[in-house]
């Protein structure tokens, strides 16, 4: 469903992601945990290019949503001007030489053969970002509802503007989704009249109104008062029960333990450990994972 290949992300001199790779399979519920600043949200945002990776590639199914990273393709490296210069200077091709080539390759001024190979690869494999985003729903920490629009207009705007549904079809779908979360009576209200938990449930069904193949959640309960967290997690659990592919960044350890198929633990910009919830929570291998879980599970 989603394949992250050697993705790095730098903000200036700060390396937030360091060659991260992972695959999200159809129907999986993957929860990403880790300390603040570990790169969790950045990884999620790179999955739909809200953050553009510094290096690496992101694929959805068999289509690439980033540009090709020539560092990942030996055939492109082989025809680069940098490679030709190194080899002509007497260096033999091999792992060490390939590493030097990758370090020096600037993705520009690499010659006609390199540019042709890169262009051809992008033409064959890349998909327009707006198409990819239609297939990925995203729920943010702070709801991101349009405060000047009613709830109904929030739900129908994207499907209608993108010509995926008529106004009538979008309205019918919106009412169906509102019924699912018990908020049909809020259709004509404005977001300012709703509680935080209601806003986040609306944000979830707004993403569902696009009928996505996968849902990304970026700490969806962290901005909520504790008594409102449960109602949002309940909606997410129902999605999981229906087989929705989900990637969730969260500090809700019970959700990770009980709902996830797989848990990724991130620290210092890498995936330090991954596995089934029972393994991660009951028998973590990495000392950093053990330290983190001891801290969060025993904080009270």
PDB file of C-alpha atoms in Angstrom:
ATOM      1  CA  UNK A   1       0.000   0.000   0.000  1.00  0.00           C
ATOM      2  CA  UNK A   2       2.689   2.513   1.081  1.00  0.00           C
ATOM      3  CA  UNK A   3       6.409   1.916   0.705  1.00  0.00           C
ATOM      4  CA  UNK A   4       8.947   4.298   2.243  1.00  0.00           C
ATOM      5  CA  UNK A   5      12.392   3.751   0.754  1.00  0.00           C
ATOM      6  CA  UNK A   6      15.471   5.200   2.474  1.00  0.00           C
ATOM      7  CA  UNK A   7      13.717   8.472   3.266  1.00  0.00           C
ATOM      8  CA  UNK A   8      15.720  11.224   4.908  1.00  0.00           C
ATOM      9  CA  UNK A   9      14.527  14.660   5.933  1.00  0.00           C
ATOM     10  CA  UNK A  10      16.739  17.546   6.943  1.00  0.00           C
ATOM     11  CA  UNK A  11      15.663  20.903   8.305  1.00  0.00           C
ATOM     12  CA  UNK A  12      18.781  22.941   7.696  1.00  0.00           C
ATOM     13  CA  UNK A  13      21.580  21.122   9.499  1.00  0.00           C
ATOM     14  CA  UNK A  14      19.159  19.085  11.607  1.00  0.00           C
ATOM     15  CA  UNK A  15      18.652  15.518  10.377  1.00  0.00           C
ATOM     16  CA  UNK A  16      15.138  14.578  11.467  1.00  0.00           C
ATOM     17  CA  UNK A  17      14.826  11.357   9.436  1.00  0.00           C
ATOM     18  CA  UNK A  18      17.848   9.203   8.627  1.00  0.00           C
ATOM     19  CA  UNK A  19      17.311   6.780   5.740  1.00  0.00           C
ATOM     20  CA  UNK A  20      14.037   5.393   7.066  1.00  0.00           C
ATOM     21  CA  UNK A  21      12.421   2.485   5.233  1.00  0.00           C
ATOM     22  CA  UNK A  22       9.123   0.753   5.986  1.00  0.00           C
ATOM     23  CA  UNK A  23       6.196  -0.865   4.195  1.00  0.00           C
ATOM     24  CA  UNK A  24       2.522  -0.496   5.079  1.00  0.00           C
ATOM     25  CA  UNK A  25       0.451  -3.374   3.731  1.00  0.00           C
ATOM     26  CA  UNK A  26      -3.210  -3.196   2.745  1.00  0.00           C
ATOM     27  CA  UNK A  27      -5.439  -3.682   5.790  1.00  0.00           C
ATOM     28  CA  UNK A  28      -2.608  -3.135   8.278  1.00  0.00           C
ATOM     29  CA  UNK A  29      -2.987  -0.925  11.323  1.00  0.00           C
ATOM     30  CA  UNK A  30       0.484   0.437  12.012  1.00  0.00           C
ATOM     31  CA  UNK A  31       1.061   2.594  15.074  1.00  0.00           C
ATOM     32  CA  UNK A  32       4.194   4.722  15.374  1.00  0.00           C
ATOM     33  CA  UNK A  33       5.371   5.525  18.895  1.00  0.00           C
ATOM     34  CA  UNK A  34       8.438   7.200  20.322  1.00  0.00           C
ATOM     35  CA  UNK A  35       9.639  10.244  22.254  1.00  0.00           C
ATOM     36  CA  UNK A  36       8.977  13.789  21.105  1.00  0.00           C
ATOM     37  CA  UNK A  37      11.395  14.843  18.393  1.00  0.00           C
ATOM     38  CA  UNK A  38      12.059  11.285  17.211  1.00  0.00           C
ATOM     39  CA  UNK A  39      10.697  11.955  13.703  1.00  0.00           C
ATOM     40  CA  UNK A  40       7.284  10.272  14.000  1.00  0.00           C
ATOM     41  CA  UNK A  41       5.133  13.089  12.624  1.00  0.00           C
ATOM     42  CA  UNK A  42       7.749  14.009  10.019  1.00  0.00           C
ATOM     43  CA  UNK A  43       7.702  10.434   8.710  1.00  0.00           C
ATOM     44  CA  UNK A  44       3.905  10.511   8.499  1.00  0.00           C
ATOM     45  CA  UNK A  45       3.930  13.862   6.713  1.00  0.00           C
ATOM     46  CA  UNK A  46       6.533  12.587   4.258  1.00  0.00           C
ATOM     47  CA  UNK A  47       4.157   9.760   3.359  1.00  0.00           C
ATOM     48  CA  UNK A  48       1.810  12.208   1.645  1.00  0.00           C
ATOM     49  CA  UNK A  49       4.404  14.885   0.897  1.00  0.00           C
ATOM     50  CA  UNK A  50       3.193  17.496   3.346  1.00  0.00           C
ATOM     51  CA  UNK A  51       6.930  17.407   3.978  1.00  0.00           C
ATOM     52  CA  UNK A  52       9.114  16.799   0.929  1.00  0.00           C
ATOM     53  CA  UNK A  53      11.824  14.234   1.716  1.00  0.00           C
ATOM     54  CA  UNK A  54      15.412  15.386   1.385  1.00  0.00           C
ATOM     55  CA  UNK A  55      16.245  11.982  -0.041  1.00  0.00           C
ATOM     56  CA  UNK A  56      14.610   8.646  -0.741  1.00  0.00           C
ATOM     57  CA  UNK A  57      11.292   7.733  -2.307  1.00  0.00           C
ATOM     58  CA  UNK A  58       7.688   7.173  -1.243  1.00  0.00           C
ATOM     59  CA  UNK A  59       5.466   4.805  -3.206  1.00  0.00           C
ATOM     60  CA  UNK A  60       1.748   4.135  -3.018  1.00  0.00           C
ATOM     61  CA  UNK A  61       0.939   0.715  -4.419  1.00  0.00           C
ATOM     62  CA  UNK A  62       2.979   0.572  -7.644  1.00  0.00           C
ATOM     63  CA  UNK A  63       3.215   4.338  -8.168  1.00  0.00           C
ATOM     64  CA  UNK A  64       5.844   6.758  -6.885  1.00  0.00           C
ATOM     65  CA  UNK A  65       4.584   9.985  -5.312  1.00  0.00           C
ATOM     66  CA  UNK A  66       8.025  11.559  -4.880  1.00  0.00           C
ATOM     67  CA  UNK A  67      10.524  12.177  -7.640  1.00  0.00           C
ATOM     68  CA  UNK A  68      12.971   9.356  -8.208  1.00  0.00           C
ATOM     69  CA  UNK A  69      16.035   9.385  -5.991  1.00  0.00           C
ATOM     70  CA  UNK A  70      18.940   8.391  -8.278  1.00  0.00           C
ATOM     71  CA  UNK A  71      20.972   7.319  -5.250  1.00  0.00           C
ATOM     72  CA  UNK A  72      18.654   4.291  -5.015  1.00  0.00           C
ATOM     73  CA  UNK A  73      19.150   3.179  -8.615  1.00  0.00           C
ATOM     74  CA  UNK A  74      22.521   1.702  -9.650  1.00  0.00           C
ATOM     75  CA  UNK A  75      21.648   2.060 -13.343  1.00  0.00           C
ATOM     76  CA  UNK A  76      21.313   5.833 -12.919  1.00  0.00           C
ATOM     77  CA  UNK A  77      24.484   6.093 -10.876  1.00  0.00           C
ATOM     78  CA  UNK A  78      26.323   4.110 -13.550  1.00  0.00           C
ATOM     79  CA  UNK A  79      25.557   6.682 -16.264  1.00  0.00           C
ATOM     80  CA  UNK A  80      26.271   9.772 -14.171  1.00  0.00           C
ATOM     81  CA  UNK A  81      29.102  12.088 -15.151  1.00  0.00           C
ATOM     82  CA  UNK A  82      30.505  11.753 -11.633  1.00  0.00           C
ATOM     83  CA  UNK A  83      30.654   7.967 -11.967  1.00  0.00           C
ATOM     84  CA  UNK A  84      32.313   8.199 -15.366  1.00  0.00           C
ATOM     85  CA  UNK A  85      34.995  10.551 -14.030  1.00  0.00           C
ATOM     86  CA  UNK A  86      35.761   8.335 -11.066  1.00  0.00           C
ATOM     87  CA  UNK A  87      35.942   5.165 -13.120  1.00  0.00           C
ATOM     88  CA  UNK A  88      38.038   6.817 -15.851  1.00  0.00           C
ATOM     89  CA  UNK A  89      40.458   7.967 -13.161  1.00  0.00           C
ATOM     90  CA  UNK A  90      41.233   4.339 -12.411  1.00  0.00           C
ATOM     91  CA  UNK A  91      38.749   3.490  -9.641  1.00  0.00           C
ATOM     92  CA  UNK A  92      37.031   0.142 -10.095  1.00  0.00           C
ATOM     93  CA  UNK A  93      33.287  -0.091  -9.626  1.00  0.00           C
ATOM     94  CA  UNK A  94      32.304  -1.609  -6.308  1.00  0.00           C
ATOM     95  CA  UNK A  95      30.514  -0.890  -3.041  1.00  0.00           C
ATOM     96  CA  UNK A  96      33.129   1.604  -1.834  1.00  0.00           C
ATOM     97  CA  UNK A  97      33.192   3.430  -5.162  1.00  0.00           C
ATOM     98  CA  UNK A  98      29.385   3.442  -5.342  1.00  0.00           C
ATOM     99  CA  UNK A  99      29.310   5.064  -1.904  1.00  0.00           C
ATOM    100  CA  UNK A 100      31.699   7.792  -3.063  1.00  0.00           C
ATOM    101  CA  UNK A 101      29.600   8.322  -6.188  1.00  0.00           C
ATOM    102  CA  UNK A 102      26.432   8.658  -4.131  1.00  0.00           C
ATOM    103  CA  UNK A 103      28.076  11.148  -1.794  1.00  0.00           C
ATOM    104  CA  UNK A 104      29.222  13.313  -4.716  1.00  0.00           C
ATOM    105  CA  UNK A 105      26.200  12.957  -6.985  1.00  0.00           C
ATOM    106  CA  UNK A 106      24.392  16.287  -7.053  1.00  0.00           C
ATOM    107  CA  UNK A 107      21.382  15.276  -9.211  1.00  0.00           C
ATOM    108  CA  UNK A 108      22.370  17.956 -11.707  1.00  0.00           C
ATOM    109  CA  UNK A 109      25.075  18.410 -14.341  1.00  0.00           C
ATOM    110  CA  UNK A 110      25.331  14.643 -14.513  1.00  0.00           C
ATOM    111  CA  UNK A 111      25.103  14.384 -18.290  1.00  0.00           C
ATOM    112  CA  UNK A 112      22.510  13.573 -20.941  1.00  0.00           C
ATOM    113  CA  UNK A 113      22.369   9.821 -20.284  1.00  0.00           C
ATOM    114  CA  UNK A 114      21.752  10.378 -16.569  1.00  0.00           C
ATOM    115  CA  UNK A 115      19.089  13.026 -17.185  1.00  0.00           C
ATOM    116  CA  UNK A 116      17.379  10.808 -19.743  1.00  0.00           C
ATOM    117  CA  UNK A 117      17.332   7.825 -17.377  1.00  0.00           C
ATOM    118  CA  UNK A 118      15.958   9.944 -14.525  1.00  0.00           C
ATOM    119  CA  UNK A 119      13.269  11.517 -16.722  1.00  0.00           C
ATOM    120  CA  UNK A 120      12.211   8.150 -18.115  1.00  0.00           C
ATOM    121  CA  UNK A 121      11.945   6.601 -14.651  1.00  0.00           C
ATOM    122  CA  UNK A 122       9.794   9.467 -13.366  1.00  0.00           C
ATOM    123  CA  UNK A 123       7.564   9.310 -16.447  1.00  0.00           C
ATOM    124  CA  UNK A 124       7.009   5.580 -16.018  1.00  0.00           C
ATOM    125  CA  UNK A 125       6.475   5.399 -12.282  1.00  0.00           C
ATOM    126  CA  UNK A 126       5.413   8.776 -10.840  1.00  0.00           C
ATOM    127  CA  UNK A 127       1.805   9.670 -10.076  1.00  0.00           C
ATOM    128  CA  UNK A 128       0.526  13.258  -9.657  1.00  0.00           C
ATOM    129  CA  UNK A 129       0.496  14.221  -5.998  1.00  0.00           C
ATOM    130  CA  UNK A 130      -3.134  15.380  -6.033  1.00  0.00           C
ATOM    131  CA  UNK A 131      -4.195  11.926  -7.229  1.00  0.00           C
ATOM    132  CA  UNK A 132      -2.166  10.230  -4.491  1.00  0.00           C
ATOM    133  CA  UNK A 133      -3.644  12.486  -1.815  1.00  0.00           C
ATOM    134  CA  UNK A 134      -7.169  11.589  -2.885  1.00  0.00           C
ATOM    135  CA  UNK A 135      -6.274   8.026  -1.922  1.00  0.00           C
ATOM    136  CA  UNK A 136      -4.817   9.021   1.478  1.00  0.00           C
ATOM    137  CA  UNK A 137      -6.947  10.598   4.184  1.00  0.00           C
ATOM    138  CA  UNK A 138      -5.105  12.710   6.749  1.00  0.00           C
ATOM    139  CA  UNK A 139      -6.259  13.666  10.248  1.00  0.00           C
ATOM    140  CA  UNK A 140      -4.268  16.304  12.097  1.00  0.00           C
ATOM    141  CA  UNK A 141      -3.631  17.135  15.713  1.00  0.00           C
ATOM    142  CA  UNK A 142      -5.591  20.399  15.598  1.00  0.00           C
ATOM    143  CA  UNK A 143      -8.587  19.379  13.434  1.00  0.00           C
ATOM    144  CA  UNK A 144      -7.915  21.875  10.586  1.00  0.00           C
ATOM    145  CA  UNK A 145     -11.614  22.435   9.933  1.00  0.00           C
ATOM    146  CA  UNK A 146     -12.676  25.541   8.029  1.00  0.00           C
ATOM    147  CA  UNK A 147     -14.160  27.720  10.767  1.00  0.00           C
ATOM    148  CA  UNK A 148     -16.094  29.914   8.312  1.00  0.00           C
ATOM    149  CA  UNK A 149     -17.960  26.916   6.845  1.00  0.00           C
ATOM    150  CA  UNK A 150     -20.707  24.797   8.339  1.00  0.00           C
ATOM    151  CA  UNK A 151     -19.981  21.186   9.165  1.00  0.00           C
ATOM    152  CA  UNK A 152     -21.877  20.107   6.057  1.00  0.00           C
ATOM    153  CA  UNK A 153     -19.830  22.435   3.869  1.00  0.00           C
ATOM    154  CA  UNK A 154     -16.620  21.172   5.496  1.00  0.00           C
ATOM    155  CA  UNK A 155     -17.608  17.632   4.561  1.00  0.00           C
ATOM    156  CA  UNK A 156     -18.763  18.277   0.999  1.00  0.00           C
ATOM    157  CA  UNK A 157     -16.253  20.893  -0.186  1.00  0.00           C
ATOM    158  CA  UNK A 158     -13.436  18.609  -1.369  1.00  0.00           C
ATOM    159  CA  UNK A 159     -15.534  15.884  -3.078  1.00  0.00           C
ATOM    160  CA  UNK A 160     -17.519  18.528  -4.980  1.00  0.00           C
ATOM    161  CA  UNK A 161     -14.580  20.790  -5.882  1.00  0.00           C
ATOM    162  CA  UNK A 162     -12.574  17.819  -7.125  1.00  0.00           C
ATOM    163  CA  UNK A 163     -15.629  16.641  -9.086  1.00  0.00           C
ATOM    164  CA  UNK A 164     -15.647  13.269  -7.371  1.00  0.00           C
ATOM    165  CA  UNK A 165     -19.300  13.677  -6.419  1.00  0.00           C
ATOM    166  CA  UNK A 166     -22.211  15.926  -7.238  1.00  0.00           C
ATOM    167  CA  UNK A 167     -23.412  18.229  -4.484  1.00  0.00           C
ATOM    168  CA  UNK A 168     -26.364  15.925  -3.861  1.00  0.00           C
ATOM    169  CA  UNK A 169     -24.172  12.819  -3.694  1.00  0.00           C
ATOM    170  CA  UNK A 170     -21.690  14.528  -1.383  1.00  0.00           C
ATOM    171  CA  UNK A 171     -24.467  15.713   0.907  1.00  0.00           C
ATOM    172  CA  UNK A 172     -25.969  12.221   1.095  1.00  0.00           C
ATOM    173  CA  UNK A 173     -22.574  10.739   1.935  1.00  0.00           C
ATOM    174  CA  UNK A 174     -21.939  13.441   4.542  1.00  0.00           C
ATOM    175  CA  UNK A 175     -25.230  12.706   6.305  1.00  0.00           C
ATOM    176  CA  UNK A 176     -24.408   9.004   6.290  1.00  0.00           C
ATOM    177  CA  UNK A 177     -21.031   9.708   7.891  1.00  0.00           C
ATOM    178  CA  UNK A 178     -22.504  12.114  10.432  1.00  0.00           C
ATOM    179  CA  UNK A 179     -24.985   9.423  11.394  1.00  0.00           C
ATOM    180  CA  UNK A 180     -22.147   7.014  11.906  1.00  0.00           C
ATOM    181  CA  UNK A 181     -20.624   9.235  14.612  1.00  0.00           C
ATOM    182  CA  UNK A 182     -23.948  10.401  16.047  1.00  0.00           C
ATOM    183  CA  UNK A 183     -23.662  14.020  14.946  1.00  0.00           C
ATOM    184  CA  UNK A 184     -26.366  14.454  12.292  1.00  0.00           C
ATOM    185  CA  UNK A 185     -27.814  17.291  14.364  1.00  0.00           C
ATOM    186  CA  UNK A 186     -24.570  19.253  13.890  1.00  0.00           C
ATOM    187  CA  UNK A 187     -24.728  19.403  10.071  1.00  0.00           C
ATOM    188  CA  UNK A 188     -25.563  23.117   9.960  1.00  0.00           C
ATOM    189  CA  UNK A 189     -23.457  24.163  12.946  1.00  0.00           C
ATOM    190  CA  UNK A 190     -20.076  25.892  12.684  1.00  0.00           C
ATOM    191  CA  UNK A 191     -16.925  24.303  14.177  1.00  0.00           C
ATOM    192  CA  UNK A 192     -16.762  26.930  16.923  1.00  0.00           C
ATOM    193  CA  UNK A 193     -19.956  25.460  18.401  1.00  0.00           C
ATOM    194  CA  UNK A 194     -18.468  21.981  18.775  1.00  0.00           C
ATOM    195  CA  UNK A 195     -16.321  20.383  21.472  1.00  0.00           C
ATOM    196  CA  UNK A 196     -12.788  19.287  20.685  1.00  0.00           C
ATOM    197  CA  UNK A 197     -13.846  15.659  20.525  1.00  0.00           C
ATOM    198  CA  UNK A 198     -16.682  16.487  18.137  1.00  0.00           C
ATOM    199  CA  UNK A 199     -14.344  18.519  15.931  1.00  0.00           C
ATOM    200  CA  UNK A 200     -11.885  15.651  15.675  1.00  0.00           C
ATOM    201  CA  UNK A 201     -14.625  13.147  14.845  1.00  0.00           C
ATOM    202  CA  UNK A 202     -15.785  15.536  12.111  1.00  0.00           C
ATOM    203  CA  UNK A 203     -12.196  15.791  10.863  1.00  0.00           C
ATOM    204  CA  UNK A 204     -12.055  11.993  10.598  1.00  0.00           C
ATOM    205  CA  UNK A 205     -15.258  11.681   8.599  1.00  0.00           C
ATOM    206  CA  UNK A 206     -14.228  14.640   6.419  1.00  0.00           C
ATOM    207  CA  UNK A 207     -11.247  12.517   5.371  1.00  0.00           C
ATOM    208  CA  UNK A 208     -13.544   9.501   4.928  1.00  0.00           C
ATOM    209  CA  UNK A 209     -15.818  11.533   2.643  1.00  0.00           C
ATOM    210  CA  UNK A 210     -13.065  11.231   0.023  1.00  0.00           C
ATOM    211  CA  UNK A 211     -13.309   7.430   0.288  1.00  0.00           C
ATOM    212  CA  UNK A 212      -9.560   6.961   0.824  1.00  0.00           C
ATOM    213  CA  UNK A 213      -7.668   3.681   0.666  1.00  0.00           C
ATOM    214  CA  UNK A 214      -5.521   4.526   3.685  1.00  0.00           C
ATOM    215  CA  UNK A 215      -5.905   6.863   6.671  1.00  0.00           C
ATOM    216  CA  UNK A 216      -3.008   8.730   8.285  1.00  0.00           C
ATOM    217  CA  UNK A 217      -3.481  10.050  11.831  1.00  0.00           C
ATOM    218  CA  UNK A 218      -1.011  12.544  13.300  1.00  0.00           C
ATOM    219  CA  UNK A 219      -1.471  12.478  17.084  1.00  0.00           C
ATOM    220  CA  UNK A 220      -5.264  12.868  16.724  1.00  0.00           C
ATOM    221  CA  UNK A 221      -5.979  12.975  20.469  1.00  0.00           C
ATOM    222  CA  UNK A 222      -3.065  15.040  21.781  1.00  0.00           C
ATOM    223  CA  UNK A 223      -4.975  18.349  21.637  1.00  0.00           C
ATOM    224  CA  UNK A 224      -8.023  16.964  23.444  1.00  0.00           C
ATOM    225  CA  UNK A 225      -9.029  17.084  27.084  1.00  0.00           C
ATOM    226  CA  UNK A 226      -8.663  13.592  28.611  1.00  0.00           C
ATOM    227  CA  UNK A 227     -12.423  13.010  28.870  1.00  0.00           C
ATOM    228  CA  UNK A 228     -12.824  13.560  25.109  1.00  0.00           C
ATOM    229  CA  UNK A 229     -10.104  11.175  23.973  1.00  0.00           C
ATOM    230  CA  UNK A 230     -12.275   8.073  24.214  1.00  0.00           C
ATOM    231  CA  UNK A 231     -14.890   9.214  21.717  1.00  0.00           C
ATOM    232  CA  UNK A 232     -12.229   9.828  19.049  1.00  0.00           C
ATOM    233  CA  UNK A 233     -10.442   6.534  19.690  1.00  0.00           C
ATOM    234  CA  UNK A 234     -13.800   4.758  19.429  1.00  0.00           C
ATOM    235  CA  UNK A 235     -14.249   6.031  15.857  1.00  0.00           C
ATOM    236  CA  UNK A 236     -10.707   4.957  15.013  1.00  0.00           C
ATOM    237  CA  UNK A 237     -11.298   1.497  16.464  1.00  0.00           C
ATOM    238  CA  UNK A 238     -14.417   1.091  14.349  1.00  0.00           C
ATOM    239  CA  UNK A 239     -12.379   1.944  11.241  1.00  0.00           C
ATOM    240  CA  UNK A 240      -9.804  -0.640  12.251  1.00  0.00           C
ATOM    241  CA  UNK A 241     -12.536  -3.251  12.744  1.00  0.00           C
ATOM    242  CA  UNK A 242     -13.735  -2.565   9.191  1.00  0.00           C
ATOM    243  CA  UNK A 243     -10.282  -3.266   7.758  1.00  0.00           C
ATOM    244  CA  UNK A 244      -9.209   0.283   6.931  1.00  0.00           C
ATOM    245  CA  UNK A 245      -5.469   0.592   6.314  1.00  0.00           C
ATOM    246  CA  UNK A 246      -4.233   2.978   9.013  1.00  0.00           C
ATOM    247  CA  UNK A 247      -0.958   4.605  10.048  1.00  0.00           C
ATOM    248  CA  UNK A 248      -1.259   6.296  13.427  1.00  0.00           C
ATOM    249  CA  UNK A 249       1.231   8.459  15.296  1.00  0.00           C
ATOM    250  CA  UNK A 250       0.062   8.514  18.896  1.00  0.00           C
ATOM    251  CA  UNK A 251       0.992   8.570  22.562  1.00  0.00           C
ATOM    252  CA  UNK A 252      -2.047   6.412  23.387  1.00  0.00           C
ATOM    253  CA  UNK A 253      -0.278   3.215  24.375  1.00  0.00           C
ATOM    254  CA  UNK A 254      -3.467   1.237  25.023  1.00  0.00           C
ATOM    255  CA  UNK A 255      -4.621   1.983  21.480  1.00  0.00           C
ATOM    256  CA  UNK A 256      -1.257   0.843  20.125  1.00  0.00           C
ATOM    257  CA  UNK A 257      -1.351  -2.320  22.222  1.00  0.00           C
ATOM    258  CA  UNK A 258      -4.951  -3.285  21.451  1.00  0.00           C
ATOM    259  CA  UNK A 259      -5.595  -2.063  17.901  1.00  0.00           C
ATOM    260  CA  UNK A 260      -2.291  -2.180  15.992  1.00  0.00           C
ATOM    261  CA  UNK A 261      -1.128  -5.115  13.885  1.00  0.00           C
ATOM    262  CA  UNK A 262       2.381  -3.696  14.065  1.00  0.00           C
ATOM    263  CA  UNK A 263       4.138  -1.089  16.191  1.00  0.00           C
ATOM    264  CA  UNK A 264       7.100   1.000  15.024  1.00  0.00           C
ATOM    265  CA  UNK A 265       9.252   2.587  17.716  1.00  0.00           C
ATOM    266  CA  UNK A 266      11.194   5.625  16.519  1.00  0.00           C
ATOM    267  CA  UNK A 267      14.124   7.332  18.208  1.00  0.00           C
ATOM    268  CA  UNK A 268      16.671   9.804  16.876  1.00  0.00           C
ATOM    269  CA  UNK A 269      15.281   9.780  13.345  1.00  0.00           C
ATOM    270  CA  UNK A 270      15.295   6.036  12.760  1.00  0.00           C
ATOM    271  CA  UNK A 271      12.967   3.086  13.308  1.00  0.00           C
ATOM    272  CA  UNK A 272      14.804   1.571  16.242  1.00  0.00           C
ATOM    273  CA  UNK A 273      12.481  -1.411  16.625  1.00  0.00           C
ATOM    274  CA  UNK A 274       9.311  -2.822  15.122  1.00  0.00           C
ATOM    275  CA  UNK A 275       7.132  -5.798  15.770  1.00  0.00           C
ATOM    276  CA  UNK A 276       3.772  -7.078  16.917  1.00  0.00           C
ATOM    277  CA  UNK A 277       2.288  -5.186  19.885  1.00  0.00           C
ATOM    278  CA  UNK A 278       2.831  -8.107  22.265  1.00  0.00           C
ATOM    279  CA  UNK A 279       6.513  -8.253  21.384  1.00  0.00           C
ATOM    280  CA  UNK A 280       7.089  -4.503  21.570  1.00  0.00           C
ATOM    281  CA  UNK A 281       5.226  -3.979  24.840  1.00  0.00           C
ATOM    282  CA  UNK A 282       6.098  -7.218  26.631  1.00  0.00           C
ATOM    283  CA  UNK A 283       9.539  -8.121  25.334  1.00  0.00           C
ATOM    284  CA  UNK A 284      11.249  -5.184  23.573  1.00  0.00           C
ATOM    285  CA  UNK A 285      14.763  -5.893  22.341  1.00  0.00           C
ATOM    286  CA  UNK A 286      16.160  -2.387  21.988  1.00  0.00           C
ATOM    287  CA  UNK A 287      17.214  -0.745  25.284  1.00  0.00           C
ATOM    288  CA  UNK A 288      15.870   2.596  24.003  1.00  0.00           C
ATOM    289  CA  UNK A 289      12.440   1.002  23.489  1.00  0.00           C
ATOM    290  CA  UNK A 290      12.505  -0.445  27.001  1.00  0.00           C
ATOM    291  CA  UNK A 291      13.477   2.919  28.465  1.00  0.00           C
ATOM    292  CA  UNK A 292      10.713   4.751  26.589  1.00  0.00           C
ATOM    293  CA  UNK A 293       7.981   2.266  27.515  1.00  0.00           C
ATOM    294  CA  UNK A 294       9.071   2.198  31.149  1.00  0.00           C
ATOM    295  CA  UNK A 295       8.805   5.986  31.193  1.00  0.00           C
ATOM    296  CA  UNK A 296       5.383   6.307  29.552  1.00  0.00           C
ATOM    297  CA  UNK A 297       3.722   3.277  31.128  1.00  0.00           C
ATOM    298  CA  UNK A 298       4.859   4.125  34.653  1.00  0.00           C
ATOM    299  CA  UNK A 299       4.468   7.886  34.582  1.00  0.00           C
ATOM    300  CA  UNK A 300       1.542   7.801  36.997  1.00  0.00           C
TER     301      UNK A 300
END
